[in-house]
Short mmCIF file of C-alpha atoms in Angstrom, two decimals:
data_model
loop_
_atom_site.label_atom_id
_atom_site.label_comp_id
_atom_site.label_asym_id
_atom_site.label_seq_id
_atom_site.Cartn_x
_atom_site.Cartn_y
_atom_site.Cartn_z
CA UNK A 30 37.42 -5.50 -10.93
CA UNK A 31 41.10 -6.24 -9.77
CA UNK A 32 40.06 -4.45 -6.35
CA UNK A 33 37.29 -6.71 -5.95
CA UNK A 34 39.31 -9.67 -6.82
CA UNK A 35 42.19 -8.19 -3.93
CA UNK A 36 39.05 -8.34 -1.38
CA UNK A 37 37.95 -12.02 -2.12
CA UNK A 38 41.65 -13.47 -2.25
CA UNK A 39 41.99 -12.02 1.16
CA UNK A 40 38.66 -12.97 2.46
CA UNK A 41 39.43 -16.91 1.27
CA UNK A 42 43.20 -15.99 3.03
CA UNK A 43 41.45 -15.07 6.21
CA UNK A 44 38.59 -18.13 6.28
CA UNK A 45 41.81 -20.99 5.54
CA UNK A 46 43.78 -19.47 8.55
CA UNK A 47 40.29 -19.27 11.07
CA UNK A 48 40.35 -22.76 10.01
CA UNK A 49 43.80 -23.99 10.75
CA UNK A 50 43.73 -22.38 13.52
CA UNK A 51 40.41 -24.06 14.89
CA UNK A 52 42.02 -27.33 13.65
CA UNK A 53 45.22 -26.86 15.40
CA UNK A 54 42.89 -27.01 19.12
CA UNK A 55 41.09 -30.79 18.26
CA UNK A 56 42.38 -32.62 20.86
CA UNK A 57 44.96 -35.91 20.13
CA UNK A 58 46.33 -38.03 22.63
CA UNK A 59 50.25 -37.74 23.28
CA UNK A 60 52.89 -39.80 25.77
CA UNK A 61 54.37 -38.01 28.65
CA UNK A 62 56.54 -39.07 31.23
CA UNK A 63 57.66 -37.66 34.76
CA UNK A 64 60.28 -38.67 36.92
CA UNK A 65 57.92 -40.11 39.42
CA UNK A 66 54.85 -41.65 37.14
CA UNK A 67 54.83 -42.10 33.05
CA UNK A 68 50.92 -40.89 32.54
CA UNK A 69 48.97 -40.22 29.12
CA UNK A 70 48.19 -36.83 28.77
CA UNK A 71 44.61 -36.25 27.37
CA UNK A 72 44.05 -32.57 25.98
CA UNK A 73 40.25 -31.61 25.81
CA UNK A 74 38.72 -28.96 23.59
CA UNK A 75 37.34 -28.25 20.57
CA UNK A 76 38.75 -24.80 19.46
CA UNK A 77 35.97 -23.18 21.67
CA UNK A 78 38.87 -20.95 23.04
CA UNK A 79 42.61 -21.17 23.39
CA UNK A 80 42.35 -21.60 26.87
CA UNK A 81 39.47 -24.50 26.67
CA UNK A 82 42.21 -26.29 24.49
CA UNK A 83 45.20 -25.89 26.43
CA UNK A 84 43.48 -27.49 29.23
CA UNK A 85 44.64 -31.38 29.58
CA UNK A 86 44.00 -34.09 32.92
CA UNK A 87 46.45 -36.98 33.21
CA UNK A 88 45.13 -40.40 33.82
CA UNK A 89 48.67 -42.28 35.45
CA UNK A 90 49.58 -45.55 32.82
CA UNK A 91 49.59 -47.31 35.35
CA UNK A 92 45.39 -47.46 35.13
CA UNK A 93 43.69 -50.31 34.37
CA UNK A 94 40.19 -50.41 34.65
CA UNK A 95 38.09 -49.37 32.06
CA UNK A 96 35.81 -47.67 34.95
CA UNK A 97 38.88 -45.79 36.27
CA UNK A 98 39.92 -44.26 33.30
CA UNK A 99 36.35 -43.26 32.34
CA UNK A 100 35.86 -41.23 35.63
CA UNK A 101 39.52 -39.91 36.46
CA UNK A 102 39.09 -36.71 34.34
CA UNK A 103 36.13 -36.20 36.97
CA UNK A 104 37.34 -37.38 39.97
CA UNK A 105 40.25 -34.64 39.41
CA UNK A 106 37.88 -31.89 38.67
CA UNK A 107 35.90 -32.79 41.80
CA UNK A 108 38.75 -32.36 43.56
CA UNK A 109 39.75 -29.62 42.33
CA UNK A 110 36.53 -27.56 43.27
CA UNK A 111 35.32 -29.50 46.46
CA UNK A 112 38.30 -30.98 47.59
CA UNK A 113 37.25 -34.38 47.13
CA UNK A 114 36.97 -37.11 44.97
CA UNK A 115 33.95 -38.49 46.12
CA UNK A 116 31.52 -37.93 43.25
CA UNK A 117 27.76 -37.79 44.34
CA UNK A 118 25.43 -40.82 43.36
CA UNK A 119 22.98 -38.82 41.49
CA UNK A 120 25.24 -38.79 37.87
CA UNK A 121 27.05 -41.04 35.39
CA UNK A 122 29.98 -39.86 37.38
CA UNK A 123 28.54 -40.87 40.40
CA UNK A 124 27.55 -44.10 39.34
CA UNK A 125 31.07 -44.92 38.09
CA UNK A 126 32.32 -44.30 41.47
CA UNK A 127 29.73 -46.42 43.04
CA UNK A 128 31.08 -48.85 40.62
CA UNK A 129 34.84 -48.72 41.54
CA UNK A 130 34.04 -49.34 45.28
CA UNK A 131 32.51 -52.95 44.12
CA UNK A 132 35.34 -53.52 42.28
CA UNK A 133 37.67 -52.34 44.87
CA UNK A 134 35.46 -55.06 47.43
CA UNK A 135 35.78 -57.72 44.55
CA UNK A 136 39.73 -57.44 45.04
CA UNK A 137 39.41 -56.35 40.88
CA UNK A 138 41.35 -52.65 41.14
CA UNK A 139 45.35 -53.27 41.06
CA UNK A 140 47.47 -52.47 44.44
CA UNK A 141 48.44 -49.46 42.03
CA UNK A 142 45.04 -47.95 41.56
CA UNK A 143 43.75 -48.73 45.03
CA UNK A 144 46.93 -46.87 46.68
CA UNK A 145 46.55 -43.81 43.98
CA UNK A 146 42.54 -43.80 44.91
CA UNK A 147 43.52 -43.36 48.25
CA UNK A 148 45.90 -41.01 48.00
CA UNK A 149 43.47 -38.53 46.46
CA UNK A 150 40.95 -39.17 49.27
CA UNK A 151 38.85 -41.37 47.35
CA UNK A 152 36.08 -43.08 49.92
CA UNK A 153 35.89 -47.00 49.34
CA UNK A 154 33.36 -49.56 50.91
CA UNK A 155 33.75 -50.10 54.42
CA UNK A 156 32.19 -53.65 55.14
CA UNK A 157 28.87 -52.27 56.88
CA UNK A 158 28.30 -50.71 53.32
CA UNK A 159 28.05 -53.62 51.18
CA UNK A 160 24.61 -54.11 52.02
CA UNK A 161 23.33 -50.52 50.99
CA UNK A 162 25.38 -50.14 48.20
CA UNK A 163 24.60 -53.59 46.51
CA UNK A 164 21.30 -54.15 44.41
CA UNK A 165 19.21 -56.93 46.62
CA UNK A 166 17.88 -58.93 44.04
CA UNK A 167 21.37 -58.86 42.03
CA UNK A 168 22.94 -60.08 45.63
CA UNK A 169 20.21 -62.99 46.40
CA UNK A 170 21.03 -64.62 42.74
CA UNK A 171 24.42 -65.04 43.92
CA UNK A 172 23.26 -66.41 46.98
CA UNK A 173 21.16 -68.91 45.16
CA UNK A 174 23.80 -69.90 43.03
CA UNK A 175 26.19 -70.36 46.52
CA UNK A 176 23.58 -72.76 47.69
CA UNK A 177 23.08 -74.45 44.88
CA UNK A 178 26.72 -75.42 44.62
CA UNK A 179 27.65 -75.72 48.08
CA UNK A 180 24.04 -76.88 49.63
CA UNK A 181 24.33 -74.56 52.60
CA UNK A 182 23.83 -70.54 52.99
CA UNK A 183 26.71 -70.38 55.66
CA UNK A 184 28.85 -68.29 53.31
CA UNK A 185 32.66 -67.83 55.66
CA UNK A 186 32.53 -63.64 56.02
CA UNK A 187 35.53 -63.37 54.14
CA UNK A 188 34.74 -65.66 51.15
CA UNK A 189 37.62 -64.91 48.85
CA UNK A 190 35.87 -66.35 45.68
CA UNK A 191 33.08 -63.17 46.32
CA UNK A 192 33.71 -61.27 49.22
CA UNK A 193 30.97 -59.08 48.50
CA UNK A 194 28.62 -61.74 49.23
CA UNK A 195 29.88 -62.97 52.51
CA UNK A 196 30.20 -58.97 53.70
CA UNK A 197 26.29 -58.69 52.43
CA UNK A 198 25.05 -61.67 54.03
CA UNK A 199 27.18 -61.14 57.44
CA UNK A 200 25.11 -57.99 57.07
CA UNK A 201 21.68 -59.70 56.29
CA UNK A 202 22.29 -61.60 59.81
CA UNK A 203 23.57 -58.72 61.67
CA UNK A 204 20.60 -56.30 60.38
CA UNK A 205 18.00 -58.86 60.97
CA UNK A 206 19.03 -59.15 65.24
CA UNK A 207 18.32 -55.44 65.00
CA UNK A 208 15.08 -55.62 63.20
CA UNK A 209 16.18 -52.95 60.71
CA UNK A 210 15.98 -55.85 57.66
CA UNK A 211 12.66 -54.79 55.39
CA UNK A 212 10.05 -57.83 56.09
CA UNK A 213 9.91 -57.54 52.36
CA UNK A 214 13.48 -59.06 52.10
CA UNK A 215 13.17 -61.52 55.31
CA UNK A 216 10.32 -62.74 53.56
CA UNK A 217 12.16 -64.10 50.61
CA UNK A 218 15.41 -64.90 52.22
CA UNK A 219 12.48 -67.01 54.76
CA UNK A 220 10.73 -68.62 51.54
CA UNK A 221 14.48 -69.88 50.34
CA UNK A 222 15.57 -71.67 54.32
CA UNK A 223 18.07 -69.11 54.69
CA UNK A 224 20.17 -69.61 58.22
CA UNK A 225 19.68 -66.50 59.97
CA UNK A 226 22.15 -68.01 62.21
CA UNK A 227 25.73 -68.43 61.78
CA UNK A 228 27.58 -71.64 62.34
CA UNK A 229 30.79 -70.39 61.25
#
C-alpha cells in the first residue's frame, strides 16, 4: 500500500511540473529597447516546443496603424524566406498589404512607417496602379460625391483632400485614349457626363 501511494505522489509530482512547464511557454507581451529603435517584443507559442516558444518578431513602437501591426509578424517572415516583403494578394496577409499601399496613397502611414516599409523593400503604389488596385464601384461613389459638391468631374491630379481619386481618374482619362477602359465602365462614367477631357 505505501509503495503504491510512493507511485501516485510521484505521478501527481510529474503531471504539476509537465504543467508548469507548458505554462511557462504562453506567450506575454514585454518592453524592449535598443540603442537605435525601442520596439515591443511579441513572443509566439504555445508550449508546442521550446524552440516554437523562444521564437519572438518585433513590431518597432514607433507603429501606428492598426493594419501595420497586424501584418508585420508576416511581412518579416516573408522576408525572411523569399527575400521580400511583398506578400501575394491571394491571403489575409496579402490583402493587408494591398491595404497599406491605399493608405500609404491616402498620405495615412506616418513618415516613420513609410521610411521603415521601404527600408525592408516593401512595394507601394506607383500612380499607374491606383486604378487596378482600387475597387471601381467603391472609386465612382467618391466621384459622385466630388461632383456633387464641387459640380464638375475635373478632379486637379494631385487632389490632396483624396489623392487616390485624382490618380484613378487621371487614369480613367489616360486608359480611355488607349481604348484599354472596359465599355462596361465608359458606359457608366458616359451615363453620369463624365469629362473625358481634362481642363486642368
Amino acid at each position: 500500500m505505501m509503495i503504491h501511494r510512493t507511485s501516485l505522489v510521484l505521478a501527481a509530482t510529474a503531471a504539476l511540473a509537465t504543467l508548469s512547464v507548458a505554462t511557462a511557454f504562453i506567450a506575454e507581451p514585454v518592453q524592449t529597447a535598443s540603442p537605435t529603435r525601442r520596439v515591443r517584443s511579441i513572443k509566439l507559442g504555445f508550449a508546442a516546443s521550446p524552440s516554437d516558444a523562444e521564437k519572438s518578431i518585433n513590431v518597432p513602437s514607433f507603429v501606428a496603424s492598426p493594419v501595420l501591426a497586424q501584418v508585420y509578424p508576416a511581412l518579416i517572415a516573408h522576408i525572411k524566406e523569399y527575400g521580400n516583403p511583398n506578400i501575394p494578394l491571394g491571403s489575409t496577409d496579402g490583402k493587408r498589404c494591398k491595404t497599406l499601399r491605399r493608405l500609404h496613397f491616402q498620405n495615412k502611414l506616418t513618415d516613420d512607417e513609410v521610411a521603415h516599409l521601404t527600408e525592408l523593400g516593401f512595394r507601394f503604389h506607383s500612380f499607374e496602379d491606383v486604378y487596378y488596385e482600387c475597387d471601381f464601384d467603391e472609386m465612382l461613389a467618391k466621384l459622385i460625391d466630388y461632383h456633387e459638391e464641387f459640380d464638375t468631374y475635373q478632379i486637379p491630379k494631385k487632389y490632396d483632400p483624396d489623392p487616390e481619386l485624382g490618380a484613378w481618374v487621371t487614369m480613367l482619362r489616360r486608359l480611355h485614349r488607349t481604348e484599354d477602359l472596359p465599355q462596361i465602365e465608359v458606359d457608366k462614367l458616359d451615363a453620369l457626363g463624365f469629362e473625358w477631357i481634362s481642363t486642368r
